[in-house]
PDB file of C-alpha atoms in Angstrom:
ATOM      1  CA  SER A  21       7.072  21.894 -11.921  1.00 51.00           C
ATOM      2  CA  PRO A  22      10.296  23.306 -10.435  1.00 55.00           C
ATOM      3  CA  THR A  23       9.687  26.766 -11.940  1.00 62.00           C
ATOM      4  CA  PRO A  24       6.647  28.550 -13.388  1.00 65.00           C
ATOM      5  CA  ARG A  25       6.044  27.371 -16.951  1.00 70.00           C
ATOM      6  CA  ARG A  26       3.378  28.078 -19.545  1.00 76.00           C
ATOM      7  CA  PHE A  27       2.539  24.466 -20.380  1.00 80.00           C
ATOM      8  CA  PHE A  28       2.232  21.042 -18.834  1.00 79.00           C
ATOM      9  CA  GLN A  29       1.509  17.586 -20.250  1.00 81.00           C
ATOM     10  CA  PHE A  30      -0.738  14.759 -19.148  1.00 84.00           C
ATOM     11  CA  ARG A  31      -1.758  11.406 -20.609  1.00 85.00           C
ATOM     12  CA  VAL A  32      -4.937   9.348 -20.367  1.00 86.00           C
ATOM     13  CA  GLU A  33      -4.670   5.567 -20.837  1.00 85.00           C
ATOM     14  CA  PHE A  34      -7.664   3.353 -21.662  1.00 84.00           C
ATOM     15  CA  GLU A  35      -7.893  -0.381 -20.957  1.00 81.00           C
ATOM     16  CA  SER A  36     -10.706  -2.721 -21.975  1.00 79.00           C
ATOM     17  CA  ASP A  37     -11.309  -6.445 -22.412  1.00 78.00           C
ATOM     18  CA  ILE A  38     -13.852  -5.678 -25.140  1.00 82.00           C
ATOM     19  CA  PHE A  39     -12.225  -5.841 -28.571  1.00 82.00           C
ATOM     20  CA  ASP A  40     -14.492  -3.295 -30.306  1.00 83.00           C
ATOM     21  CA  ALA A  41     -14.743  -0.859 -27.391  1.00 82.00           C
ATOM     22  CA  ALA A  42     -14.463   2.821 -28.302  1.00 83.00           C
ATOM     23  CA  THR A  43     -12.575   5.452 -26.317  1.00 82.00           C
ATOM     24  CA  GLY A  44     -13.309   9.075 -25.711  1.00 85.00           C
ATOM     25  CA  ILE A  45     -13.084  11.917 -23.215  1.00 86.00           C
ATOM     26  CA  GLY A  46     -16.158  14.037 -22.636  1.00 88.00           C
ATOM     27  CA  ALA A  47     -14.566  16.782 -20.560  1.00 89.00           C
ATOM     28  CA  VAL A  48     -11.313  17.625 -18.825  1.00 87.00           C
ATOM     29  CA  ALA A  49     -11.009  19.852 -15.757  1.00 85.00           C
ATOM     30  CA  VAL A  50      -7.819  20.962 -14.030  1.00 81.00           C
ATOM     31  CA  ASP A  51      -7.821  22.094 -10.393  1.00 74.00           C
ATOM     32  CA  VAL A  52      -5.118  24.567  -9.420  1.00 72.00           C
ATOM     33  CA  VAL A  53      -3.940  25.560  -5.972  1.00 66.00           C
ATOM     34  CA  SER A  54      -2.300  28.952  -5.811  1.00 68.00           C
ATOM     35  CA  PRO A  55      -0.065  29.628  -4.081  1.00 70.00           C
ATOM     36  CA  VAL A  56       1.339  26.119  -3.590  1.00 75.00           C
ATOM     37  CA  PHE A  57       1.750  24.572  -0.135  1.00 77.00           C
ATOM     38  CA  ALA A  58       5.519  24.897  -0.294  1.00 79.00           C
ATOM     39  CA  ASP A  59       8.281  25.916  -2.665  1.00 80.00           C
ATOM     40  CA  SER A  60       9.301  22.258  -2.663  1.00 85.00           C
ATOM     41  CA  LEU A  61       8.667  19.080  -0.696  1.00 92.00           C
ATOM     42  CA  ILE A  62      11.757  16.857  -0.653  1.00 94.00           C
ATOM     43  CA  ALA A  63      11.023  13.272   0.406  1.00 96.00           C
ATOM     44  CA  GLU A  64      12.710   9.909   0.672  1.00 97.00           C
ATOM     45  CA  VAL A  65      11.907   6.420   1.921  1.00 97.00           C
ATOM     46  CA  PHE A  66      14.407   4.242   3.794  1.00 96.00           C
ATOM     47  CA  PRO A  67      15.602   1.530   3.454  1.00 96.00           C
ATOM     48  CA  ARG A  68      15.537   1.291  -0.325  1.00 93.00           C
ATOM     49  CA  GLN A  69      16.102  -2.470  -0.444  1.00 92.00           C
ATOM     50  CA  ALA A  70      13.659  -5.099   0.828  1.00 93.00           C
ATOM     51  CA  GLU A  71      12.865  -8.786   0.481  1.00 91.00           C
ATOM     52  CA  VAL A  72       9.939  -9.720  -1.754  1.00 88.00           C
ATOM     53  CA  GLY A  73       6.704  -9.997   0.217  1.00 88.00           C
ATOM     54  CA  VAL A  74       8.435  -9.615   3.598  1.00 90.00           C
ATOM     55  CA  GLU A  75       7.029  -7.025   6.001  1.00 92.00           C
ATOM     56  CA  THR A  76       9.688  -4.329   6.367  1.00 95.00           C
ATOM     57  CA  ASP A  77      10.121  -1.361   8.715  1.00 96.00           C
ATOM     58  CA  PHE A  78      10.275   1.820   6.618  1.00 97.00           C
ATOM     59  CA  THR A  79      10.816   5.464   7.518  1.00 97.00           C
ATOM     60  CA  TYR A  80       9.394   8.210   5.321  1.00 98.00           C
ATOM     61  CA  ALA A  81      11.084  11.611   5.652  1.00 97.00           C
ATOM     62  CA  VAL A  82       9.760  14.858   4.167  1.00 96.00           C
ATOM     63  CA  LEU A  83      11.589  18.201   4.218  1.00 95.00           C
ATOM     64  CA  PHE A  84       9.330  21.228   3.824  1.00 91.00           C
ATOM     65  CA  LYS A  85      10.847  24.129   1.885  1.00 84.00           C
ATOM     66  CA  ARG A  86       8.188  26.723   2.477  1.00 72.00           C
ATOM     67  CA  GLY A  87       7.496  30.017   0.788  1.00 60.00           C
ATOM     68  CA  THR A  88       3.747  30.567   1.180  1.00 56.00           C
ATOM     69  CA  ALA A  89       1.098  30.979   3.837  1.00 56.00           C
ATOM     70  CA  LEU A  90      -0.774  27.742   3.065  1.00 62.00           C
ATOM     71  CA  GLU A  91      -0.782  25.215   5.884  1.00 79.00           C
ATOM     72  CA  VAL A  92      -0.090  21.480   5.667  1.00 87.00           C
ATOM     73  CA  ASP A  93      -1.989  19.599   8.366  1.00 92.00           C
ATOM     74  CA  ARG A  94      -2.478  16.250   6.637  1.00 94.00           C
ATOM     75  CA  PHE A  95      -0.172  13.941   4.754  1.00 95.00           C
ATOM     76  CA  LYS A  96      -0.749  10.890   2.561  1.00 96.00           C
ATOM     77  CA  VAL A  97       1.903   8.249   1.913  1.00 97.00           C
ATOM     78  CA  GLN A  98       1.296   5.976  -1.076  1.00 95.00           C
ATOM     79  CA  THR A  99       2.123   2.309  -0.426  1.00 95.00           C
ATOM     80  CA  PRO A 100       1.910  -0.797  -2.655  1.00 90.00           C
ATOM     81  CA  ILE A 101      -0.412  -2.605  -0.226  1.00 90.00           C
ATOM     82  CA  ARG A 102      -2.461  -1.711   2.832  1.00 90.00           C
ATOM     83  CA  THR A 103      -0.270  -0.644   5.751  1.00 92.00           C
ATOM     84  CA  GLU A 104      -0.997  -2.800   8.777  1.00 84.00           C
ATOM     85  CA  ALA A 105       1.084  -0.869  11.321  1.00 95.00           C
ATOM     86  CA  ILE A 106       2.418   2.637  11.901  1.00 97.00           C
ATOM     87  CA  GLY A 107       5.120   3.491  14.421  1.00 97.00           C
ATOM     88  CA  MET A 108       6.582   6.827  15.482  1.00 98.00           C
ATOM     89  CA  ILE A 109       5.513  10.065  13.792  1.00 98.00           C
ATOM     90  CA  GLU A 110       7.703  13.116  14.482  1.00 97.00           C
ATOM     91  CA  VAL A 111       7.790  16.773  13.460  1.00 96.00           C
ATOM     92  CA  VAL A 112      11.306  18.243  13.711  1.00 96.00           C
ATOM     93  CA  ASP A 113      12.146  21.952  13.413  1.00 93.00           C
ATOM     94  CA  ALA A 114      15.034  23.483  11.467  1.00 92.00           C
ATOM     95  CA  ASP A 115      17.319  23.233  14.532  1.00 93.00           C
ATOM     96  CA  GLY A 116      16.769  19.496  14.884  1.00 93.00           C
ATOM     97  CA  ASN A 117      14.369  19.708  17.831  1.00 96.00           C
ATOM     98  CA  VAL A 118      11.350  17.389  17.941  1.00 96.00           C
ATOM     99  CA  THR A 119       8.394  19.753  18.358  1.00 95.00           C
ATOM    100  CA  SER A 120       5.663  17.092  18.403  1.00 96.00           C
ATOM    101  CA  ALA A 121       5.565  13.306  18.264  1.00 97.00           C
ATOM    102  CA  ALA A 122       3.296  10.309  18.690  1.00 97.00           C
ATOM    103  CA  ASP A 123       4.002   6.582  18.849  1.00 98.00           C
ATOM    104  CA  PHE A 124       1.353   4.407  17.161  1.00 98.00           C
ATOM    105  CA  THR A 125       3.242   1.157  17.833  1.00 97.00           C
ATOM    106  CA  GLY A 126       0.718  -1.488  18.799  1.00 95.00           C
ATOM    107  CA  VAL A 127      -2.264   0.695  17.831  1.00 96.00           C
ATOM    108  CA  SER A 128      -4.750  -1.180  15.641  1.00 94.00           C
ATOM    109  CA  LEU A 129      -5.601   0.356  12.281  1.00 94.00           C
ATOM    110  CA  LEU A 130      -8.748  -1.731  11.858  1.00 90.00           C
ATOM    111  CA  GLU A 131     -11.002   1.023  13.197  1.00 91.00           C
ATOM    112  CA  LEU A 132     -10.136   4.502  11.953  1.00 94.00           C
ATOM    113  CA  PRO A 133      -9.676   7.313  12.677  1.00 96.00           C
ATOM    114  CA  THR A 134      -7.459   6.657  15.682  1.00 96.00           C
ATOM    115  CA  SER A 135      -5.474   9.272  17.620  1.00 97.00           C
ATOM    116  CA  VAL A 136      -2.360   9.419  19.816  1.00 97.00           C
ATOM    117  CA  ASP A 137      -1.020  12.626  21.409  1.00 96.00           C
ATOM    118  CA  GLY A 138      -2.835  14.876  18.950  1.00 96.00           C
ATOM    119  CA  PHE A 139      -1.788  12.955  15.828  1.00 97.00           C
ATOM    120  CA  SER A 140      -4.397  10.908  13.964  1.00 97.00           C
ATOM    121  CA  VAL A 141      -4.392   8.143  11.380  1.00 97.00           C
ATOM    122  CA  LEU A 142      -7.432   8.941   9.252  1.00 96.00           C
ATOM    123  CA  GLU A 143      -7.246   6.291   6.527  1.00 94.00           C
ATOM    124  CA  SER A 144      -5.404   3.078   5.731  1.00 95.00           C
ATOM    125  CA  GLU A 145      -6.346   1.784   2.298  1.00 92.00           C
ATOM    126  CA  ALA A 146      -4.822  -0.485  -0.325  1.00 88.00           C
ATOM    127  CA  ASP A 147      -3.016   2.489  -1.917  1.00 90.00           C
ATOM    128  CA  GLY A 148      -1.684   4.209   1.208  1.00 95.00           C
ATOM    129  CA  PHE A 149      -2.507   5.910   4.489  1.00 97.00           C
ATOM    130  CA  VAL A 150      -3.383   9.442   5.631  1.00 96.00           C
ATOM    131  CA  ILE A 151      -2.249  11.068   8.866  1.00 97.00           C
ATOM    132  CA  GLU A 152      -3.357  14.326  10.467  1.00 97.00           C
ATOM    133  CA  LEU A 153      -0.976  16.532  12.434  1.00 96.00           C
ATOM    134  CA  PRO A 154      -1.835  18.288  15.701  1.00 95.00           C
ATOM    135  CA  GLN A 155      -0.532  21.576  14.265  1.00 91.00           C
ATOM    136  CA  ALA A 156      -0.082  22.690  10.688  1.00 89.00           C
ATOM    137  CA  ILE A 157       3.468  22.882   9.339  1.00 89.00           C
ATOM    138  CA  THR A 158       4.270  26.523   8.572  1.00 84.00           C
ATOM    139  CA  GLN A 159       8.038  26.871   9.029  1.00 86.00           C
ATOM    140  CA  THR A 160      10.652  26.297   6.354  1.00 88.00           C
ATOM    141  CA  ASN A 161      13.083  23.356   6.773  1.00 91.00           C
ATOM    142  CA  THR A 162      10.595  21.493   8.977  1.00 93.00           C
ATOM    143  CA  LEU A 163      11.068  17.723   8.787  1.00 95.00           C
ATOM    144  CA  LEU A 164       8.263  15.162   9.027  1.00 96.00           C
ATOM    145  CA  ARG A 165       9.276  11.557   9.808  1.00 97.00           C
ATOM    146  CA  ILE A 166       6.847   8.632   9.645  1.00 98.00           C
ATOM    147  CA  GLN A 167       7.641   5.028  10.529  1.00 98.00           C
ATOM    148  CA  PHE A 168       5.440   2.268   9.116  1.00 97.00           C
ATOM    149  CA  LYS A 169       5.438  -1.376   8.066  1.00 96.00           C
ATOM    150  CA  SER A 170       4.800  -2.480   4.501  1.00 94.00           C
ATOM    151  CA  SER A 171       5.767  -5.137   1.965  1.00 92.00           C
ATOM    152  CA  VAL A 172       7.182  -4.672  -1.529  1.00 92.00           C
ATOM    153  CA  LEU A 173       5.963  -6.988  -4.278  1.00 88.00           C
ATOM    154  CA  ARG A 174       7.480  -5.469  -7.416  1.00 86.00           C
ATOM    155  CA  ILE A 175      10.919  -4.317  -8.500  1.00 84.00           C
ATOM    156  CA  GLY A 176      11.187  -0.527  -8.363  1.00 85.00           C
ATOM    157  CA  THR A 177       8.122   0.178  -6.224  1.00 91.00           C
ATOM    158  CA  ARG A 178       7.578   3.914  -5.740  1.00 94.00           C
ATOM    159  CA  PHE A 179       6.421   5.320  -2.394  1.00 96.00           C
ATOM    160  CA  GLY A 180       4.931   8.654  -3.402  1.00 95.00           C
ATOM    161  CA  ALA A 181       3.199  11.139  -1.095  1.00 95.00           C
ATOM    162  CA  GLN A 182       1.081  14.267  -1.001  1.00 93.00           C
ATOM    163  CA  ALA A 183       0.840  17.170   1.402  1.00 92.00           C
ATOM    164  CA  LEU A 184      -2.794  17.987   2.184  1.00 91.00           C
ATOM    165  CA  ASN A 185      -4.948  20.518   3.961  1.00 88.00           C
ATOM    166  CA  ALA A 186      -8.112  19.578   5.854  1.00 87.00           C
ATOM    167  CA  GLY A 187     -10.014  22.287   3.968  1.00 83.00           C
ATOM    168  CA  ASP A 188      -9.507  20.393   0.684  1.00 77.00           C
ATOM    169  CA  PRO A 189      -8.371  16.851   1.588  1.00 75.00           C
ATOM    170  CA  LEU A 190      -8.639  15.496  -1.973  1.00 74.00           C
ATOM    171  CA  PHE A 191      -6.270  17.969  -3.593  1.00 79.00           C
ATOM    172  CA  GLY A 192      -2.648  18.018  -2.511  1.00 84.00           C
ATOM    173  CA  GLN A 193       0.887  18.819  -3.535  1.00 88.00           C
ATOM    174  CA  PRO A 194       3.074  15.830  -4.486  1.00 90.00           C
ATOM    175  CA  VAL A 195       6.578  15.377  -3.128  1.00 93.00           C
ATOM    176  CA  ALA A 196       9.818  15.279  -5.119  1.00 92.00           C
ATOM    177  CA  ALA A 197      12.414  12.554  -4.552  1.00 94.00           C
ATOM    178  CA  GLY A 198      15.513  13.834  -2.784  1.00 94.00           C
ATOM    179  CA  ASN A 199      17.724  13.832   0.273  1.00 95.00           C
ATOM    180  CA  ALA A 200      15.435  14.827   3.142  1.00 95.00           C
ATOM    181  CA  PHE A 201      17.288  13.266   6.072  1.00 95.00           C
ATOM    182  CA  ASP A 202      20.577  11.559   6.930  1.00 94.00           C
ATOM    183  CA  PHE A 203      19.764   7.947   7.843  1.00 93.00           C
ATOM    184  CA  GLY A 204      23.346   7.101   8.785  1.00 89.00           C
ATOM    185  CA  GLU A 205      26.115   5.034   7.245  1.00 84.00           C
ATOM    186  CA  ASP A 206      23.693   2.881   5.202  1.00 85.00           C
ATOM    187  CA  ASP A 207      22.265   5.985   3.535  1.00 88.00           C
ATOM    188  CA  THR A 208      23.956   6.261   0.120  1.00 83.00           C
ATOM    189  CA  ASP A 209      22.754   9.768  -0.823  1.00 86.00           C
ATOM    190  CA  VAL A 210      25.333  11.690  -2.822  1.00 81.00           C
ATOM    191  CA  GLY A 211      24.049  15.253  -2.523  1.00 85.00           C
ATOM    192  CA  GLY A 212      23.457  17.282   0.606  1.00 90.00           C
ATOM    193  CA  ILE A 213      20.210  17.655   2.532  1.00 92.00           C
ATOM    194  CA  GLY A 214      17.565  19.281   0.347  1.00 91.00           C
ATOM    195  CA  THR A 215      19.000  18.136  -2.998  1.00 92.00           C
ATOM    196  CA  LEU A 216      17.037  16.093  -5.507  1.00 91.00           C
ATOM    197  CA  GLU A 217      17.834  12.379  -5.827  1.00 91.00           C
ATOM    198  CA  ALA A 218      15.646  10.664  -8.423  1.00 89.00           C
ATOM    199  CA  GLY A 219      15.782   7.199  -6.851  1.00 91.00           C
ATOM    200  CA  ASN A 220      15.017   8.111  -3.251  1.00 95.00           C
ATOM    201  CA  LEU A 221      11.317   7.211  -3.414  1.00 96.00           C
ATOM    202  CA  PHE A 222      11.892   3.764  -4.953  1.00 95.00           C
ATOM    203  CA  VAL A 223      12.400   0.491  -3.101  1.00 94.00           C
ATOM    204  CA  ASP A 224      13.978  -2.415  -4.964  1.00 90.00           C
ATOM    205  CA  VAL A 225      13.709  -6.123  -4.288  1.00 86.00           C
ATOM    206  CA  PRO A 226      15.924  -8.974  -5.468  1.00 83.00           C
ATOM    207  CA  VAL A 227      14.978 -10.650  -8.726  1.00 77.00           C
ATOM    208  CA  VAL A 228      13.143 -13.830  -7.726  1.00 74.00           C
ATOM    209  CA  LYS A 229      11.525 -16.634  -9.698  1.00 80.00           C
ATOM    210  CA  GLU A 230       8.515 -16.913  -7.397  1.00 84.00           C
ATOM    211  CA  LEU A 231       5.545 -14.855  -8.598  1.00 89.00           C
ATOM    212  CA  LEU A 232       3.176 -16.234  -5.949  1.00 91.00           C
ATOM    213  CA  VAL A 233       4.255 -16.047  -2.293  1.00 90.00           C
ATOM    214  CA  ASN A 234       2.846 -15.981   1.252  1.00 91.00           C
ATOM    215  CA  VAL A 235      -0.073 -18.316   0.463  1.00 95.00           C
ATOM    216  CA  ARG A 236      -1.891 -19.195   3.705  1.00 94.00           C
ATOM    217  CA  ALA A 237      -5.273 -19.473   5.420  1.00 95.00           C
ATOM    218  CA  VAL A 238      -6.149 -17.184   8.344  1.00 93.00           C
ATOM    219  CA  PRO A 239      -7.470 -18.600  10.601  1.00 94.00           C
ATOM    220  CA  ALA A 240      -6.522 -22.183   9.815  1.00 94.00           C
ATOM    221  CA  ILE A 241      -9.700 -23.550  11.451  1.00 95.00           C
ATOM    222  CA  VAL A 242     -13.202 -22.441  10.394  1.00 93.00           C
ATOM    223  CA  THR A 243     -16.138 -22.874  12.799  1.00 93.00           C
ATOM    224  CA  PRO A 244     -19.266 -21.803  10.870  1.00 90.00           C
ATOM    225  CA  ASN A 245     -21.732 -22.073  13.768  1.00 87.00           C
ATOM    226  CA  ASN A 246     -23.019 -18.466  13.760  1.00 86.00           C
ATOM    227  CA  ASP A 247     -21.319 -17.520  17.012  1.00 87.00           C
ATOM    228  CA  GLY A 248     -19.451 -14.664  15.313  1.00 85.00           C
ATOM    229  CA  ARG A 249     -16.009 -16.230  15.757  1.00 88.00           C
ATOM    230  CA  ASN A 250     -13.912 -17.831  13.000  1.00 91.00           C
ATOM    231  CA  GLU A 251     -16.927 -17.983  10.701  1.00 92.00           C
ATOM    232  CA  ALA A 252     -14.685 -17.854   7.620  1.00 94.00           C
ATOM    233  CA  ALA A 253     -11.052 -18.240   6.650  1.00 94.00           C
ATOM    234  CA  GLN A 254      -9.239 -15.737   4.468  1.00 95.00           C
ATOM    235  CA  ILE A 255      -7.109 -17.447   1.829  1.00 96.00           C
ATOM    236  CA  THR A 256      -4.397 -14.794   1.500  1.00 94.00           C
ATOM    237  CA  TYR A 257      -1.563 -14.551  -1.021  1.00 94.00           C
ATOM    238  CA  ASP A 258       0.866 -12.076  -2.590  1.00 92.00           C
ATOM    239  CA  ILE A 259       1.470 -11.718  -6.338  1.00 92.00           C
ATOM    240  CA  THR A 260       4.888 -10.311  -7.222  1.00 89.00           C
ATOM    241  CA  ASN A 261       6.310  -8.648 -10.332  1.00 83.00           C
ATOM    242  CA  ILE A 262       3.151  -8.972 -12.467  1.00 84.00           C
ATOM    243  CA  ALA A 263       2.382  -5.677 -14.200  1.00 77.00           C
ATOM    244  CA  ARG A 264      -0.712  -6.723 -16.170  1.00 83.00           C
ATOM    245  CA  PRO A 265      -3.730  -8.595 -14.777  1.00 87.00           C
ATOM    246  CA  THR A 266      -3.356 -12.359 -15.151  1.00 91.00           C
ATOM    247  CA  ASP A 267      -5.602 -15.329 -14.400  1.00 94.00           C
ATOM    248  CA  VAL A 268      -5.840 -16.627 -10.826  1.00 96.00           C
ATOM    249  CA  GLU A 269      -7.765 -19.728  -9.700  1.00 96.00           C
ATOM    250  CA  ILE A 270      -8.624 -20.572  -6.090  1.00 97.00           C
ATOM    251  CA  LYS A 271      -9.851 -24.089  -5.328  1.00 97.00           C
ATOM    252  CA  ILE A 272     -10.916 -26.050  -2.247  1.00 97.00           C
ATOM    253  CA  PHE A 273     -10.644 -29.879  -2.255  1.00 96.00           C
ATOM    254  CA  ASP A 274     -11.598 -32.512   0.270  1.00 95.00           C
ATOM    255  CA  LEU A 275      -9.038 -35.178   1.206  1.00 94.00           C
ATOM    256  CA  SER A 276     -10.338 -37.519  -1.499  1.00 93.00           C
ATOM    257  CA  GLY A 277      -9.412 -34.905  -4.113  1.00 93.00           C
ATOM    258  CA  ARG A 278     -12.995 -33.880  -4.879  1.00 95.00           C
ATOM    259  CA  LEU A 279     -13.383 -30.210  -5.824  1.00 96.00           C
ATOM    260  CA  VAL A 280     -15.852 -28.568  -3.436  1.00 95.00           C
ATOM    261  CA  ARG A 281     -15.388 -24.840  -4.141  1.00 96.00           C
ATOM    262  CA  PHE A 282     -13.599 -22.719  -6.747  1.00 95.00           C
ATOM    263  CA  ASP A 283     -13.282 -19.162  -8.010  1.00 95.00           C
ATOM    264  CA  ARG A 284     -11.532 -17.438 -10.920  1.00 95.00           C
ATOM    265  CA  THR A 285     -10.365 -13.855 -11.285  1.00 94.00           C
ATOM    266  CA  THR A 286      -7.660 -11.689 -12.878  1.00 93.00           C
ATOM    267  CA  GLN A 287      -5.111  -9.847 -10.736  1.00 92.00           C
ATOM    268  CA  SER A 288      -1.726  -8.113 -10.933  1.00 88.00           C
ATOM    269  CA  SER A 289       0.929  -7.521  -8.269  1.00 88.00           C
ATOM    270  CA  GLY A 290      -0.576  -6.990  -4.844  1.00 88.00           C
ATOM    271  CA  ARG A 291      -1.804  -8.612  -1.644  1.00 89.00           C
ATOM    272  CA  TYR A 292      -5.141 -10.398  -1.908  1.00 92.00           C
ATOM    273  CA  SER A 293      -7.528 -12.457   0.188  1.00 93.00           C
ATOM    274  CA  TRP A 294     -10.443 -14.745  -0.678  1.00 95.00           C
ATOM    275  CA  PRO A 295     -12.956 -15.708   2.018  1.00 95.00           C
ATOM    276  CA  TRP A 296     -14.164 -19.281   2.517  1.00 95.00           C
ATOM    277  CA  ASP A 297     -16.980 -19.911   4.974  1.00 94.00           C
ATOM    278  CA  GLY A 298     -16.912 -23.687   4.846  1.00 94.00           C
ATOM    279  CA  SER A 299     -19.508 -23.969   2.075  1.00 95.00           C
ATOM    280  CA  ASP A 300     -19.379 -25.783  -1.256  1.00 95.00           C
ATOM    281  CA  GLN A 301     -20.222 -24.415  -4.703  1.00 94.00           C
ATOM    282  CA  SER A 302     -23.934 -24.840  -3.907  1.00 94.00           C
ATOM    283  CA  ASN A 303     -23.523 -22.792  -0.683  1.00 92.00           C
ATOM    284  CA  MET A 304     -24.098 -25.885   1.477  1.00 94.00           C
ATOM    285  CA  LEU A 305     -21.845 -26.403   4.489  1.00 94.00           C
ATOM    286  CA  VAL A 306     -19.223 -29.109   3.957  1.00 95.00           C
ATOM    287  CA  PRO A 307     -18.722 -31.902   6.506  1.00 95.00           C
ATOM    288  CA  PRO A 308     -16.200 -31.208   9.283  1.00 95.00           C
ATOM    289  CA  GLY A 309     -12.640 -32.216   8.545  1.00 95.00           C
ATOM    290  CA  ASN A 310      -9.494 -31.088   6.760  1.00 96.00           C
ATOM    291  CA  TYR A 311      -9.539 -29.502   3.310  1.00 96.00           C
ATOM    292  CA  ILE A 312      -6.813 -28.614   0.820  1.00 96.00           C
ATOM    293  CA  PHE A 313      -6.810 -25.161  -0.761  1.00 97.00           C
ATOM    294  CA  SER A 314      -4.774 -24.126  -3.785  1.00 96.00           C
ATOM    295  CA  VAL A 315      -4.056 -20.784  -5.430  1.00 96.00           C
ATOM    296  CA  THR A 316      -2.862 -21.002  -9.045  1.00 96.00           C
ATOM    297  CA  LEU A 317      -1.382 -18.092 -10.977  1.00 94.00           C
ATOM    298  CA  SER A 318      -1.204 -18.438 -14.779  1.00 91.00           C
ATOM    299  CA  ALA A 319       1.786 -16.352 -15.893  1.00 82.00           C
ATOM    300  CA  GLY A 320       3.623 -16.113 -19.193  1.00 76.00           C
ATOM    301  CA  THR A 321       6.354 -18.337 -17.771  1.00 76.00           C
ATOM    302  CA  GLY A 322       3.860 -21.039 -16.742  1.00 81.00           C
ATOM    303  CA  ASP A 323       1.581 -21.774 -13.808  1.00 89.00           C
ATOM    304  CA  GLU A 324       2.613 -21.205 -10.202  1.00 92.00           C
ATOM    305  CA  ARG A 325       0.702 -22.805  -7.349  1.00 94.00           C
ATOM    306  CA  GLY A 326       0.542 -22.422  -3.604  1.00 95.00           C
ATOM    307  CA  VAL A 327      -1.286 -24.939  -1.414  1.00 95.00           C
ATOM    308  CA  GLY A 328      -2.252 -25.327   2.218  1.00 95.00           C
ATOM    309  CA  VAL A 329      -4.668 -26.945   4.657  1.00 96.00           C
ATOM    310  CA  VAL A 330      -7.749 -25.413   6.247  1.00 95.00           C
ATOM    311  CA  SER A 331      -9.973 -27.252   8.722  1.00 95.00           C
ATOM    312  CA  VAL A 332     -13.730 -27.084   9.295  1.00 94.00           C
ATOM    313  CA  ALA A 333     -15.124 -27.850  12.758  1.00 92.00           C
ATOM    314  CA  TYR A 334     -18.555 -27.527  14.358  1.00 85.00           C
TER     315      TYR A 334
END
């Protein structure tokens, strides 16, 4: 909270598909860090407009207003889907000088941790990524800038973050939305640097009718011959603007229209993939040739379907 207070509130929400399920809490524990990492952590993401499901270059800026001796040497940025690429990471002092930097452009995030010039990317998961700094941030008005690529699938997606310390990497201090950095003439912040701006951690997308986008097979040709290459295709797709889990069906047909493989699940907004290794519902390899795949989302406004072609070759 902005100032010391005697009380705080929290809420626990329960969800279940079982009609007669009971709810209950056996115990509640609260971890406290004292003193805090910083008097305040002002953060913003830019740009704050993106196209639905389109990979966008974002910059995350965090201004450290320090007042304690605790050190921040790790930082987690929360993203709506897994981040596939990170660019430049910079630490800038109060005078505007870059004190340390690393460029992760072109560096694969498939095998982590990975390091460049003392900086490290430790994790890249579905809910965000974690970086480690070469030196802990200890000075007030220090600015941390992180460039990364991500896609937005829901209106009003929030990019939160936490400052962390390697000594307790699971417990961090969250950031507050505000004006951390001047991004130029397209930056519409009203207050000065260091002021709070409630919307600065949210990215909006245009209202679109499509709830199912970016349906494709990667790779488009499957060669299930046990040579370790292209053994399966990932049927990938993005679900947009769906807050509650809804039914999704994935089907594979041959060119005669015969159903050879299917799966059903429930999902909400996010990026998903379903592997197909060229086998039918009985786990027998299908004959070589072209196959049609479909992904069907059952929403309140009706069904939406994406289709494509995947080939099997031996």
